[in-house]
Short mmCIF file of C-alpha atoms in Angstrom, two decimals:
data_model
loop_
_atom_site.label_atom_id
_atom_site.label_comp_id
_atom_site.label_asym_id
_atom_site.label_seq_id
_atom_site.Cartn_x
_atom_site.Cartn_y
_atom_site.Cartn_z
CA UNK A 254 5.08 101.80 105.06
CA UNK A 255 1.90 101.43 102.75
CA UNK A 256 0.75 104.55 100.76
CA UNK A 257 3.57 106.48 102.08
CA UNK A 258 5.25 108.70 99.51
CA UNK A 259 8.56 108.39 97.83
CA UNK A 260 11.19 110.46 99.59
CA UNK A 261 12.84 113.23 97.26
CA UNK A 262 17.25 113.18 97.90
CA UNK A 263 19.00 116.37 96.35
CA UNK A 264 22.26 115.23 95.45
CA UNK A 265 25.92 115.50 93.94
CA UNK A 266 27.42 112.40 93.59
CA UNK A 267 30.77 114.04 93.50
CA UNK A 268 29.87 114.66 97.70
CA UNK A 269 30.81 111.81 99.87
CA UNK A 270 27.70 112.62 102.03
CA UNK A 271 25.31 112.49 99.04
CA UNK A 272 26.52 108.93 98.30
CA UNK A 273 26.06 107.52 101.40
CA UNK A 274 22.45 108.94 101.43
CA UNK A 275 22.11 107.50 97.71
CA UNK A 276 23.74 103.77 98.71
CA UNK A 277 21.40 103.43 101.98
CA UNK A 278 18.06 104.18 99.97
CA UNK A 279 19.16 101.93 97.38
CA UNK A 280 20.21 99.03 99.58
CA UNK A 281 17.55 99.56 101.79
CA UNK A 282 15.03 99.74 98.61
CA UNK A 283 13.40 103.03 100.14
CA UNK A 284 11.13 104.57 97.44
CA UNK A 285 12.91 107.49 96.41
CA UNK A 286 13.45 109.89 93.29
CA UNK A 287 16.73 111.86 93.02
CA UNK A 288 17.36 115.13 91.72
CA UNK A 289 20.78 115.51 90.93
CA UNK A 290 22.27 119.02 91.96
CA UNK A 291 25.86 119.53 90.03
CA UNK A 292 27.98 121.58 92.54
CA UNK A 293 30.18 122.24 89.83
CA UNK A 294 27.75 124.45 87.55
CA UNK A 295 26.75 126.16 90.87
CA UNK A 296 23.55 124.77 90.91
CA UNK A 297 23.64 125.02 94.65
CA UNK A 298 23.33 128.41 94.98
CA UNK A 299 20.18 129.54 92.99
CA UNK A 300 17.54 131.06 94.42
CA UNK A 301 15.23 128.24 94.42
CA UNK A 302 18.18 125.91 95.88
CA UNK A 303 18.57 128.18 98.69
CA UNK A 304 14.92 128.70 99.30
CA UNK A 305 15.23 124.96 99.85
CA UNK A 306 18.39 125.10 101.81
CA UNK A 307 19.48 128.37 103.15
CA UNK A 308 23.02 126.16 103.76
CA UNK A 309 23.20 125.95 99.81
CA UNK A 310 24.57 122.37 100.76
CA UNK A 311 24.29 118.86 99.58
CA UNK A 312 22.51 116.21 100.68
CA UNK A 313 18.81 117.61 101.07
CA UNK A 314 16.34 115.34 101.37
CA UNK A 315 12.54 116.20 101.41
CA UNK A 316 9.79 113.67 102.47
CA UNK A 317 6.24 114.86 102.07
CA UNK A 318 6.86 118.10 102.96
CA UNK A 319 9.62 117.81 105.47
CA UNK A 320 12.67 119.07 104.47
CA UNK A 321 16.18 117.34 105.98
CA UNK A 322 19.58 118.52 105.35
CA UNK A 323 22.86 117.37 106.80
CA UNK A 324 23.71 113.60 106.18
CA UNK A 325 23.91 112.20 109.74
CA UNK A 326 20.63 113.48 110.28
CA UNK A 327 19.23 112.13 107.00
CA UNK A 328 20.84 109.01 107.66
CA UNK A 329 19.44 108.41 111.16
CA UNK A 330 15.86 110.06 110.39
CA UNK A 331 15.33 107.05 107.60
CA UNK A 332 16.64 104.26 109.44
CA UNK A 333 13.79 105.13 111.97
CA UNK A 334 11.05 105.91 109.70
CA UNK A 335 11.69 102.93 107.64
CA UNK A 336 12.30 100.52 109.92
CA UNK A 337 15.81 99.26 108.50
CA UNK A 338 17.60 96.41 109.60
CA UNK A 339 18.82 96.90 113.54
CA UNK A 340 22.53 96.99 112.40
CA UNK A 341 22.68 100.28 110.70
CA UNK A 342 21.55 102.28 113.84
CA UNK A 343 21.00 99.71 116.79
CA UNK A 344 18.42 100.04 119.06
CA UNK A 345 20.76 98.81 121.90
CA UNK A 346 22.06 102.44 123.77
CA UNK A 347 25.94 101.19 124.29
CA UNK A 348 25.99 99.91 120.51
CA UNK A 349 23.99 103.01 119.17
CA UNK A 350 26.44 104.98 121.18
CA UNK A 351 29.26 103.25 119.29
CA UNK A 352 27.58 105.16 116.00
CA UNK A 353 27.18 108.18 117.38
CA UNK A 354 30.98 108.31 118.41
CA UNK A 355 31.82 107.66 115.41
CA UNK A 356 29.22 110.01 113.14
CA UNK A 357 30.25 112.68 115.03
CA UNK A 358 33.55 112.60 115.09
CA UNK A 359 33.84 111.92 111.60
CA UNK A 360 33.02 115.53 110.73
CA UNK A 361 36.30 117.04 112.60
CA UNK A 362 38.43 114.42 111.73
CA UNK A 363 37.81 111.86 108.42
CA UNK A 364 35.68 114.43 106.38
CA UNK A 365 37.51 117.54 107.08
CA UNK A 366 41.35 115.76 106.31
CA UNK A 367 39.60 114.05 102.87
CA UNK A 368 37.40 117.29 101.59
CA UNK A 369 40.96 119.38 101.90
CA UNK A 370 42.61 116.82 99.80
CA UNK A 371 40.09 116.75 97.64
CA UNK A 372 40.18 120.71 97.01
CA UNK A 373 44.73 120.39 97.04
CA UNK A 374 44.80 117.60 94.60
CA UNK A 375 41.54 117.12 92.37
CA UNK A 376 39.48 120.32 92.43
CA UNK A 377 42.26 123.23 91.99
CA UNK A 378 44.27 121.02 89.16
CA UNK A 379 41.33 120.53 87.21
CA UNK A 380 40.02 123.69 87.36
CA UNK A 381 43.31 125.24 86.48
CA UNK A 382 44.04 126.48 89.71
CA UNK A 383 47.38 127.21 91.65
CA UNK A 384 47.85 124.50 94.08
CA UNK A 385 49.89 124.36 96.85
CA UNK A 386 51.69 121.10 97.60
CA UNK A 387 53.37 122.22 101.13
CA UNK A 388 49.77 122.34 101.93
CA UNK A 389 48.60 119.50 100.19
CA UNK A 390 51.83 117.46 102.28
CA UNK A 391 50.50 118.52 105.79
CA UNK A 392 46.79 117.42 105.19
CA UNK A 393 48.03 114.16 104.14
CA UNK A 394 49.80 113.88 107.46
CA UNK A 395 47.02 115.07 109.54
CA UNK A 396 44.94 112.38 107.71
CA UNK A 397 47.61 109.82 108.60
CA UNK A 398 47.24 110.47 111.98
CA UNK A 399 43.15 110.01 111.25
CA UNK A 400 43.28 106.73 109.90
CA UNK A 401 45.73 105.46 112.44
CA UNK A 402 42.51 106.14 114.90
CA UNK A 403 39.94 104.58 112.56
CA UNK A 404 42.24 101.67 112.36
CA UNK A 405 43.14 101.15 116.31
CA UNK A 406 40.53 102.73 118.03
CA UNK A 407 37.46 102.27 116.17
CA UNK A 408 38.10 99.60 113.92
CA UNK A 409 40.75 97.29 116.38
CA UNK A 410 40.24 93.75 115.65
CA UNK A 411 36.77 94.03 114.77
CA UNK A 412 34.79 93.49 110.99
CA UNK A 413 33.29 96.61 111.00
CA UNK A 414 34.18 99.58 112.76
CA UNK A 415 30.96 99.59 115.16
CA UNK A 416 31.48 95.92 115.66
CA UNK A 417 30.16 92.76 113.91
CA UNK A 418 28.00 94.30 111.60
CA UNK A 419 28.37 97.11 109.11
CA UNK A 420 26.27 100.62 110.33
CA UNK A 421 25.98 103.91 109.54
CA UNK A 422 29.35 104.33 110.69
CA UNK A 423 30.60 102.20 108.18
CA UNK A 424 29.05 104.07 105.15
CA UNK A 425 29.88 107.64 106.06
CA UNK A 426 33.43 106.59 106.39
CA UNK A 427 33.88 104.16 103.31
CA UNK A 428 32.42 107.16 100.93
CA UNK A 429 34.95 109.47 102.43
CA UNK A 430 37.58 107.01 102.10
CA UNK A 431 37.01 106.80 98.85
CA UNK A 432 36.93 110.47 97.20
CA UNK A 433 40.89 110.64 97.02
CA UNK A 434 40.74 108.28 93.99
CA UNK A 435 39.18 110.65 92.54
CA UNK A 436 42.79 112.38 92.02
CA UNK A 437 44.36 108.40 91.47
CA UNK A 438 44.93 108.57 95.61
CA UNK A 439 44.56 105.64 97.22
CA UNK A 440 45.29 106.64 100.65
CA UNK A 441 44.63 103.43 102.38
CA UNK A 442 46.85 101.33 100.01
CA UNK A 443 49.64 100.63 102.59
CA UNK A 444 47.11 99.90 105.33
CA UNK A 445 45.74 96.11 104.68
CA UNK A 446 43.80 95.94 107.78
CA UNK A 447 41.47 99.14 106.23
CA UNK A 448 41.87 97.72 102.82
CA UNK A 449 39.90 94.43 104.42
CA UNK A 450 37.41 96.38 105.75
CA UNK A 451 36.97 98.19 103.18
CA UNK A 452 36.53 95.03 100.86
CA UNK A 453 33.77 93.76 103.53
CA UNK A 454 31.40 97.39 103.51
CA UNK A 455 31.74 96.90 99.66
CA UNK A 456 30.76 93.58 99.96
CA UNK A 457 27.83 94.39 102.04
CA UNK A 458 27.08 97.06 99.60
CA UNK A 459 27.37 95.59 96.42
CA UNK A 460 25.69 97.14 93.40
CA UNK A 461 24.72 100.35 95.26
CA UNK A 462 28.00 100.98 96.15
CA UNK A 463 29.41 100.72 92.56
CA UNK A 464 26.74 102.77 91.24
CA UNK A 465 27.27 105.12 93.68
CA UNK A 466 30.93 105.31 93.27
CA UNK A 467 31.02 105.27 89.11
CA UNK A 468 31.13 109.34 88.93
CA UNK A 469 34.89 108.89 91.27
CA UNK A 470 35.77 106.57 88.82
CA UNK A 471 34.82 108.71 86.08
CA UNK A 472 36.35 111.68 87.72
CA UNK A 473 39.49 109.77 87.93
CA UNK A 474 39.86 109.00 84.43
CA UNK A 475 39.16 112.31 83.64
CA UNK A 476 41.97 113.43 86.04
CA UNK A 477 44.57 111.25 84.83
CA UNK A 478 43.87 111.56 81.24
CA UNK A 479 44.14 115.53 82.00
CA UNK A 480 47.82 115.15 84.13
CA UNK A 481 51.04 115.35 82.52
CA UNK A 482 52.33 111.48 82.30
CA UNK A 483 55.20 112.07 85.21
CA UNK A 484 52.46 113.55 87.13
CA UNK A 485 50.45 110.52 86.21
CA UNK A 486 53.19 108.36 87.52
CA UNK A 487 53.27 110.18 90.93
CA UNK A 488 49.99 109.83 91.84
CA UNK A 489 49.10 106.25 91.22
CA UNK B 193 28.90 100.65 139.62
CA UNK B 194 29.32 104.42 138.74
CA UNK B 195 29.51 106.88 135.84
CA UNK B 196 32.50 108.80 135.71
CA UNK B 197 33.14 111.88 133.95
CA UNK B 198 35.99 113.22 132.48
CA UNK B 199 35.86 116.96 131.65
CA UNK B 200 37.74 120.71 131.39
CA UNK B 201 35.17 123.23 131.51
CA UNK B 202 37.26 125.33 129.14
CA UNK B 203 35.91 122.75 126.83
CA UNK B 204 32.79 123.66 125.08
CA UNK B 205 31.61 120.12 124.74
CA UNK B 206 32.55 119.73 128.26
CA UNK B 207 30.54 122.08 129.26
CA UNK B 208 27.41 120.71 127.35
CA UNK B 209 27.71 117.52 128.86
CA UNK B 210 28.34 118.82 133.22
CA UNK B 211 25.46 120.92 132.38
CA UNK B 212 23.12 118.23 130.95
CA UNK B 213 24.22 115.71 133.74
CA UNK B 214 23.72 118.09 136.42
CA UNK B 215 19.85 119.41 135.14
CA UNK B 216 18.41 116.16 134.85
CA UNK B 217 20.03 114.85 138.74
CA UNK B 218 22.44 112.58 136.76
CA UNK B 219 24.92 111.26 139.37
CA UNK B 220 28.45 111.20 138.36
CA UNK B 221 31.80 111.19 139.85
CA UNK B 222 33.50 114.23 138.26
CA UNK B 223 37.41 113.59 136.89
CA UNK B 224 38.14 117.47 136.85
CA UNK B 225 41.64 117.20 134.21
CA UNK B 226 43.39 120.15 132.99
CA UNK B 227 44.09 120.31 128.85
CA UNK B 228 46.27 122.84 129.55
CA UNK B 229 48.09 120.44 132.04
CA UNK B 230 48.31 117.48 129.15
CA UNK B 231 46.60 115.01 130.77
CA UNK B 232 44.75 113.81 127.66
CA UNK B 233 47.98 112.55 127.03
CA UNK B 234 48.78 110.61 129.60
CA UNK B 235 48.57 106.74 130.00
CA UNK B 236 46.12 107.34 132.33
CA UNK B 237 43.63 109.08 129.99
CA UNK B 238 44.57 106.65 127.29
CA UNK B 239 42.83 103.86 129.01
CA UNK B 240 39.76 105.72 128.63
CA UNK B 241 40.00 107.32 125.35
CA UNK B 242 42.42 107.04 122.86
CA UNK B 243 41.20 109.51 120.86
CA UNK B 244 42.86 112.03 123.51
CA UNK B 245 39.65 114.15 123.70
CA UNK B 246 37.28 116.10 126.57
CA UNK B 247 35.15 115.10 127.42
CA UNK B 248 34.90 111.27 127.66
CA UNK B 249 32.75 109.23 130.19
CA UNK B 250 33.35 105.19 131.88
CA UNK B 251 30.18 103.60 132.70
CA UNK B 252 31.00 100.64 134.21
CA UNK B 253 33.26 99.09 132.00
CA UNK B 254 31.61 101.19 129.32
CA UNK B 255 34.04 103.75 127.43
CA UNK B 256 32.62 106.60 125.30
CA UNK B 257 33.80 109.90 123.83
CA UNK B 258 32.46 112.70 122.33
CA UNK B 259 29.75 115.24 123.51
CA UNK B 260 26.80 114.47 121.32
CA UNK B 261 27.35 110.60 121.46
CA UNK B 262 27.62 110.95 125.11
CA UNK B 263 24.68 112.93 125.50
CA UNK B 264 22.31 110.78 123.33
CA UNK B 265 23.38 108.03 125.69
CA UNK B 266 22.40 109.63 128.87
CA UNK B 267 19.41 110.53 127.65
CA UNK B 268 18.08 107.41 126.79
CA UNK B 269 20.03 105.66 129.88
CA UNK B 270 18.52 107.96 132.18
CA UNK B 271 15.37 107.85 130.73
CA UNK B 272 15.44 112.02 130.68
CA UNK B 273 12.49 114.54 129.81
CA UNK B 274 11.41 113.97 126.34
CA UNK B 275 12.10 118.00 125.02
CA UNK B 276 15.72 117.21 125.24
CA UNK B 277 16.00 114.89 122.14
CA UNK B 278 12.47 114.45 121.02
CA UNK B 279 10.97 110.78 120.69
CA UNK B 280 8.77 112.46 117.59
CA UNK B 281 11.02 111.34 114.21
CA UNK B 282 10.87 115.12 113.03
CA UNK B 283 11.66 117.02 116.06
CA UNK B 284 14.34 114.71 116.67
CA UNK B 285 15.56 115.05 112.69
CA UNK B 286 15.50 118.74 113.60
CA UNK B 287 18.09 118.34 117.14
CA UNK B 288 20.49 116.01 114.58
CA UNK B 289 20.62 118.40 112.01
CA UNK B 290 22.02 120.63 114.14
CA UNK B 291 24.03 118.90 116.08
CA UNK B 292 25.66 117.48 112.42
CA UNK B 293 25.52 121.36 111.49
CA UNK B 294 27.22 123.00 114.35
CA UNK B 295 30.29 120.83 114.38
CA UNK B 296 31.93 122.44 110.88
CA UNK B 297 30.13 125.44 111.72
CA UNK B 298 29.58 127.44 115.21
CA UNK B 299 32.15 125.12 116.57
CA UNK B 300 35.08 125.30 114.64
CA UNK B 301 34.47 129.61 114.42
CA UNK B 302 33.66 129.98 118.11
CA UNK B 303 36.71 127.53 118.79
CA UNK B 304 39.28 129.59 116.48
CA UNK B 305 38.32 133.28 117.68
CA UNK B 306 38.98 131.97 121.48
CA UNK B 307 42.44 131.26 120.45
CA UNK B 308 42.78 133.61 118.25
CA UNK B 309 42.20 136.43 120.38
CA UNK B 310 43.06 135.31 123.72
CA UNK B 311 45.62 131.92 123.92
CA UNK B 312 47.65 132.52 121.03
CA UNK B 313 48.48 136.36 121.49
CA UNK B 314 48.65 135.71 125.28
CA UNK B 315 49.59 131.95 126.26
CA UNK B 316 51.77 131.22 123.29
CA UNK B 317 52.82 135.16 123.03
CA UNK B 318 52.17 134.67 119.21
CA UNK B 319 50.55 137.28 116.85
CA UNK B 320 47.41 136.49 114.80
CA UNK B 321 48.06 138.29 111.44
CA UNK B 322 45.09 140.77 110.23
CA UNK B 323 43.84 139.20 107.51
CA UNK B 324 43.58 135.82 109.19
CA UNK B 325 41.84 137.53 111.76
CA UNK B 326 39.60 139.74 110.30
CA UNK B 327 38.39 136.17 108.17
CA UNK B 328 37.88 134.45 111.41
CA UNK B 329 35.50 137.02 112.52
CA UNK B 330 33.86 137.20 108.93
CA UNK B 331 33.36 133.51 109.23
CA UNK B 332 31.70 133.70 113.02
CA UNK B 333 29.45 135.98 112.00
CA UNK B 334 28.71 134.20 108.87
CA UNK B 335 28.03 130.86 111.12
CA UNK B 336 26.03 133.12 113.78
CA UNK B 337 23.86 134.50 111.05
CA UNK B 338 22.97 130.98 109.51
CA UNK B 339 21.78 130.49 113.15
CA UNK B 340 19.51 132.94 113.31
CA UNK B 341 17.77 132.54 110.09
CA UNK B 342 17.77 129.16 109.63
CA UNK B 343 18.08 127.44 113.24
CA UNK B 344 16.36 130.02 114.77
CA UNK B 345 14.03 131.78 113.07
CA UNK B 346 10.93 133.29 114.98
CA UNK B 347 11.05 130.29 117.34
CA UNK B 348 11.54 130.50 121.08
CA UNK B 349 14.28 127.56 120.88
CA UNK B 350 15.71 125.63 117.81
CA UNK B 351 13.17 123.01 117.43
CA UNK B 352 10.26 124.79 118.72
CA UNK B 353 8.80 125.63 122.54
CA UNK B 354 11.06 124.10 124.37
CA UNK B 355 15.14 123.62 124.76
CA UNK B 356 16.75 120.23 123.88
CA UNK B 357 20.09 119.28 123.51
CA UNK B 358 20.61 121.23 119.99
CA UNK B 359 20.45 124.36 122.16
CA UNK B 360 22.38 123.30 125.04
CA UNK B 361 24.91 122.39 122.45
CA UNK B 362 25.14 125.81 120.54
CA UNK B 363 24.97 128.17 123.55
CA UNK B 364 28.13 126.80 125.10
CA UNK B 365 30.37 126.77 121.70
CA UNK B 366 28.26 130.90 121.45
CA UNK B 367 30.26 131.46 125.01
CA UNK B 368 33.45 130.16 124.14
CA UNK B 369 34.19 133.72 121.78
CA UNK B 370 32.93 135.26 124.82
CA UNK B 371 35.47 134.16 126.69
CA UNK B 372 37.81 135.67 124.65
CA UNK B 373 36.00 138.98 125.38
CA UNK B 374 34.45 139.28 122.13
CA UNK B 375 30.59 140.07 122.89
CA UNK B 376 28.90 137.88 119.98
CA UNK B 377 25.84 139.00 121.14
CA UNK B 378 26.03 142.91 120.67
CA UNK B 379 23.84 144.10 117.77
CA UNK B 380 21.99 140.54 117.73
CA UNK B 381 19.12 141.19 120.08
CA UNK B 382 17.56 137.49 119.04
CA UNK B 383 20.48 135.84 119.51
CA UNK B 384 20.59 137.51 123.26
CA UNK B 385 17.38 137.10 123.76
CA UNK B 386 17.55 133.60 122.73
CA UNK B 387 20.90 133.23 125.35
CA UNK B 388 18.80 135.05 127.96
CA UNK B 389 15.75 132.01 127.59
CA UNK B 390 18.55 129.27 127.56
CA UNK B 391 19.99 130.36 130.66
CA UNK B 392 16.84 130.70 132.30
CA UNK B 393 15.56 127.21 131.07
CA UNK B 394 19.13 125.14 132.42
CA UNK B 395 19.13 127.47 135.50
CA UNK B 396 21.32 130.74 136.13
CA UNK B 397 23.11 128.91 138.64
CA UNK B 398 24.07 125.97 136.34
CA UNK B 399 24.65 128.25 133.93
CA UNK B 400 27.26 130.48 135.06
CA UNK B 401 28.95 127.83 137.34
CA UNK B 402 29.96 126.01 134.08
CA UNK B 403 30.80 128.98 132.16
CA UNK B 404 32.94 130.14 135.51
CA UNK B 405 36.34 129.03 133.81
CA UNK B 406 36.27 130.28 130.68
CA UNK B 407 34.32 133.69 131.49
CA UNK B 408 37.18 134.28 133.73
CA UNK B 409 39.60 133.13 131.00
CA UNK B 410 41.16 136.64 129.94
CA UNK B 411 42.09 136.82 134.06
CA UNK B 412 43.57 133.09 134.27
CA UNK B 413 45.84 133.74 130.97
CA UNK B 414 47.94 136.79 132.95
CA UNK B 415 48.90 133.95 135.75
CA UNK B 416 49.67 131.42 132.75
CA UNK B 417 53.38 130.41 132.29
CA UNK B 418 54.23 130.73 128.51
CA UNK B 419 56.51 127.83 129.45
CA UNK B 420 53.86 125.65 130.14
CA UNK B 421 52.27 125.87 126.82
CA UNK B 422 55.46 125.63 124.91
CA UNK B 423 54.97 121.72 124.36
CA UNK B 424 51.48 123.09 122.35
CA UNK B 425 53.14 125.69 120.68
CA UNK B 426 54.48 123.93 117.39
CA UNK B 427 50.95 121.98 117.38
CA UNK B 428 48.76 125.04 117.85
CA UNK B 429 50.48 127.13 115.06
CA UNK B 430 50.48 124.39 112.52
CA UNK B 431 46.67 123.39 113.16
CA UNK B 432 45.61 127.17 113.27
CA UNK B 433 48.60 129.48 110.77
CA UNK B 434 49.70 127.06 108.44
#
C-alpha cells in the first residue's frame, strides 16, 4: 500500500484486546505508531480520550482520519486493507465463518470468565482492595466449563482452533489466555492439549508475542513480589 | 441439499437471523425448538452444536453457531443486497464495531432486565432484590444512551442511509426488555423513531411475526409451570444473583 499512512493504535498493554491489535501489526509489519493509554492512571477517561472514544475503551485505532474501536473490528478492518496473509481471516465463507464463530463468541464466554479473574485476583489485591474469593471460586468454574469448549469444540484434534492454520481466532484467544499470569495463574496448566496449542500460536508469533506479553510478565513479578510468601505458594 | 435452521424466537439472536433469512427470500427448513423445553441439551441438538446455543444452522454437512457468524455467512452465500454488510472497508468496519460492541453491551442489559423483570419473579417465582435491580436498569440505560450518541447520532441508521445487519442486530436485543413490559423507548423519541424506520425497512409484517413470542411473553409466563423451569433454577440464580 504505497504512500499510504501509518495507522495510529491507542493502547494498554495490560488489555488482552490491545495486544492482539499490537502482535498483528507487528507480525504483519503494518506501519504503525502507538500511543500508549495507561488505564491505570485513568488516562481513558479525559476529555480528549473520550472525544476520541465516547466508549473511553481500549484498543482505538485511527487510520488517516478514520477512527476504529473495538478489537474484532480492528482486527478484521486491517487484514482487509492490508492484504494479510489468507489464514488470519480466509476468504473462503465456511472457513471465514469458522472465525467469526469463534470472535464472537469469545466476548460472552473467554473474555468475560478471564477479565473477572483478572479484577478477583490481580486488580483488587494490588490495589488494596477487598476481594472476594467465593466469587473469585465460581468464575474459575465458569471458565472451566469455557475452556472445556475451546478445547473440544473449537480446538478438537486440530493445530489451531480455526483449523490448520493460526487466525484471528487464534490471537484473540491466546492474549486472553494469557492475562491470568498476570496474578501467577496459569489456568491452562493441567490441560496439555491447550498448552500445545498454545506453544504453536507462540511459535507462529514469535518476537511480537513476547514483546507484547513482557508488561504480564512484569505485572507478575510485581504481584508476587507484593503477596505474602504462603499466598505466593498458592498461586503458582 | 438444504439449510436448516435451528431457532426460539424468544431468542434475540434468533430472531435476527429468521428475520434476515426471511427478507432476503433465503429458503430454509425451520427447526422451531423450545429453550424453555431443554432441547439444547439434548443429543439431538448436540450433533449440531455443542456449544448448546440458539440459534445454530446445518448447511449441508456444514455446522455453524452464533448469530453474527451465521449472518455474515448468508450474506455472502446468498450473495444478499450490499447495505446489509457493506463491501466498502469502512462501512463494513462501522457494522463490526457494533456488532463486537453490542455483545457486552445492549445484549447482556436487554438480556438481564427480561429476566429480571419477567422469568425470574414469574417462571422461577424468585425475587430480584432492589438494588440489583435498580443497577440493571442504570446499566440499560447507560448501554441505550451510548447508542444514541455514538451509534446513532443524527443518522437515519447506524452506518448511514440505509439498514444493515448492525441494526437488525440491535433492534431485536432493544425488544427483548420490551418483552418484559418495560417500554425502553418512552422519553427517547430517536431511539423510537429510529425503531419506527427499522420496522418499516424489514417489513411490519416480518417484524411483528418474529417479535410475536416474546411481545406476548408477560401472557405465556401465567400458563408456565414453575415445575418446568425448576431444572434452570439453580443455573439461572447463580449466572444472574451470585
Amino acid at each position: 500500500m504505497a504512500g499510504r499512512q501509518a495507522v495510529k493504535a491507542y493502547l494498554d498493554l495490560v488489555s488482552q484486546a490491545c495486544r492482539a491489535v499490537l502482535i498483528f501489526l507487528k507480525d504483519n509489519k503494518i506501519p504503525h505508531t502507538v500511543e500508549n493509554i495507561a488505564i491505570r492512571k485513568g488516562q481513558h477517561k479525559t476529555p480528549e480520550f473520550t472525544k476520541l472514544n465516547p466508549m473511553q475503551k481500549l484498543p482505538v485505532l485511527e487510520d488517516n482520519g478514520f477512527v476504529l474501536t473495538e478489537s474484532d473490528a480492528i482486527l478484521k478492518y486491517l487484514a482487509t486493507a492490508y492484504n494479510v496473509p489468507d489464514h488470519w481471516y480466509p476468504k473462503l465463507p465456511e472457513k471465514r465463518a469458522r472465525v467469526d464463530e469463534y470472535t464472537a463468541w469469545n466476548h460472552a464466554n473467554t473474555r468475560i470468565h478471564i477479565s473477572s479473574i483478572f479484577l478477583h485476583e490481580g486488580l483488587l489485591p494490588l490495589m488494596g482492595q477487598p476481594t472476594h474469593p467465593e466469587k473469585l471460586e465460581k468464575v474459575l468454574a465458569d471458565l472451566d466449563g469455557t475452556l472445556d469448549k475451546l478445547e473440544n469444540v473449537f480446538l478438537k484434534n486440530q493445530p489451531f482452533l480455526c483449523g490448520d492454520d493460526i487466525s484471528l481466532a487464534d490471537l484473540l484467544a491466546v492474549c486472553e489466555l494469557m492475562q491470568p499470569l498476570c496474578s501467577g495463574r496459569d489456568i491452562l496448566k493441567d490441560r496439555p492439549k491447550l498448552l500445545s496449542w498454545r506453544s504453536r500460536v507462540q511459535s507462529a508469533l514469535s518476537d511480537s508475542f513476547d514483546e507484547a506479553h513482557s508488561v504480564v510478565y512484569q505485572i507478575r513479578e510485581k504481584f508476587t513480589a507484593k503477596l505474602s510468601p504462603c499466598l505466593k505458594q498458592a498461586t503458582l | 441439499m438444504s439449510l436448516e435452521m435451528y431457532l426460539d424466537l424468544f431468542s434475540q439472536p434468533c430472531r435476527s437471523v429468521y428475520i434476515f433469512a426471511k427478507k432476503n427470500d433465503i429458503q430454509f427448513d425451520y427447526k422451531k425448538i423450545s429453550l424453555f423445553e431443554g432441547y439444547q441439551y439434548s443429543e439431538e441438538y448436540g450433533k449440531i452444536n455443542l456449544l448448546r446455543k440458539v440459534p445454530a444452522i446445518k448447511d449441508g454437512d456444514f455446522c455453524l453457531a452464533e448469530s453474527v457468524a451465521i449472518m455474515l455467512y448468508l450474506a455472502e452465500k446468498f450473495h444478499t443486497p450490499d447495505h446489509w454488510y457493506p463491501a466498502d472497508l469502512q462501512k463494513c468496519a462501522r457494522v463490526n464495531e457494533y456488532l463486537s460492541w453490542q455483545h457486552s453491551a445492549i445484549r447482556i442489559h436487554g438480556s438481564k432486565m427480561f429476566w429480571f423483570k419477567l422469568l425470574i419473579p414469574k417462571a422461577l417465582e424468585v425475587e430480584i432484590p432492589k438494588e440489583k435491580m435498580d443497577n440493571a436498569v442504570e446499566d440499560l440505560n447507560a448501554s441505550l444512551n451510548l447508542f444514541e450518541e455514538k451509534f446513532l447520532q443524527d443518522r437515519p441508521f447506524i452506518v448511514g442511509d440505509q439498514i444493515s445487519l448492525a441494526d437488525l442486530v440491535a433492534i431485536v436485543e432493544i425488544m427483548q426488555p420490551v418483552g418484559a413490559g418495560m417500554d425502553v423507548f418512552e422519553n427517547r423519541p430517536k431511539l423510537k423513531a429510529w425503531k419506527d424506520r427499522v420496522r418499516a425497512e424489514i417489513g411490519a409484517e416480518l417484524f411483528d411475526e418474529a417479535h410475536q413470542a416474546i411481545l406476548y411473553a408477560q401472557e405465556a409466563v401465567k400458563t408456565m409451570d414453575p415445575k418446568k423451569m425448576e431444572h434452570f433454577k439453580p443455573k439461572i440464580l447463580r449466572y444472574f444473583l451470585s
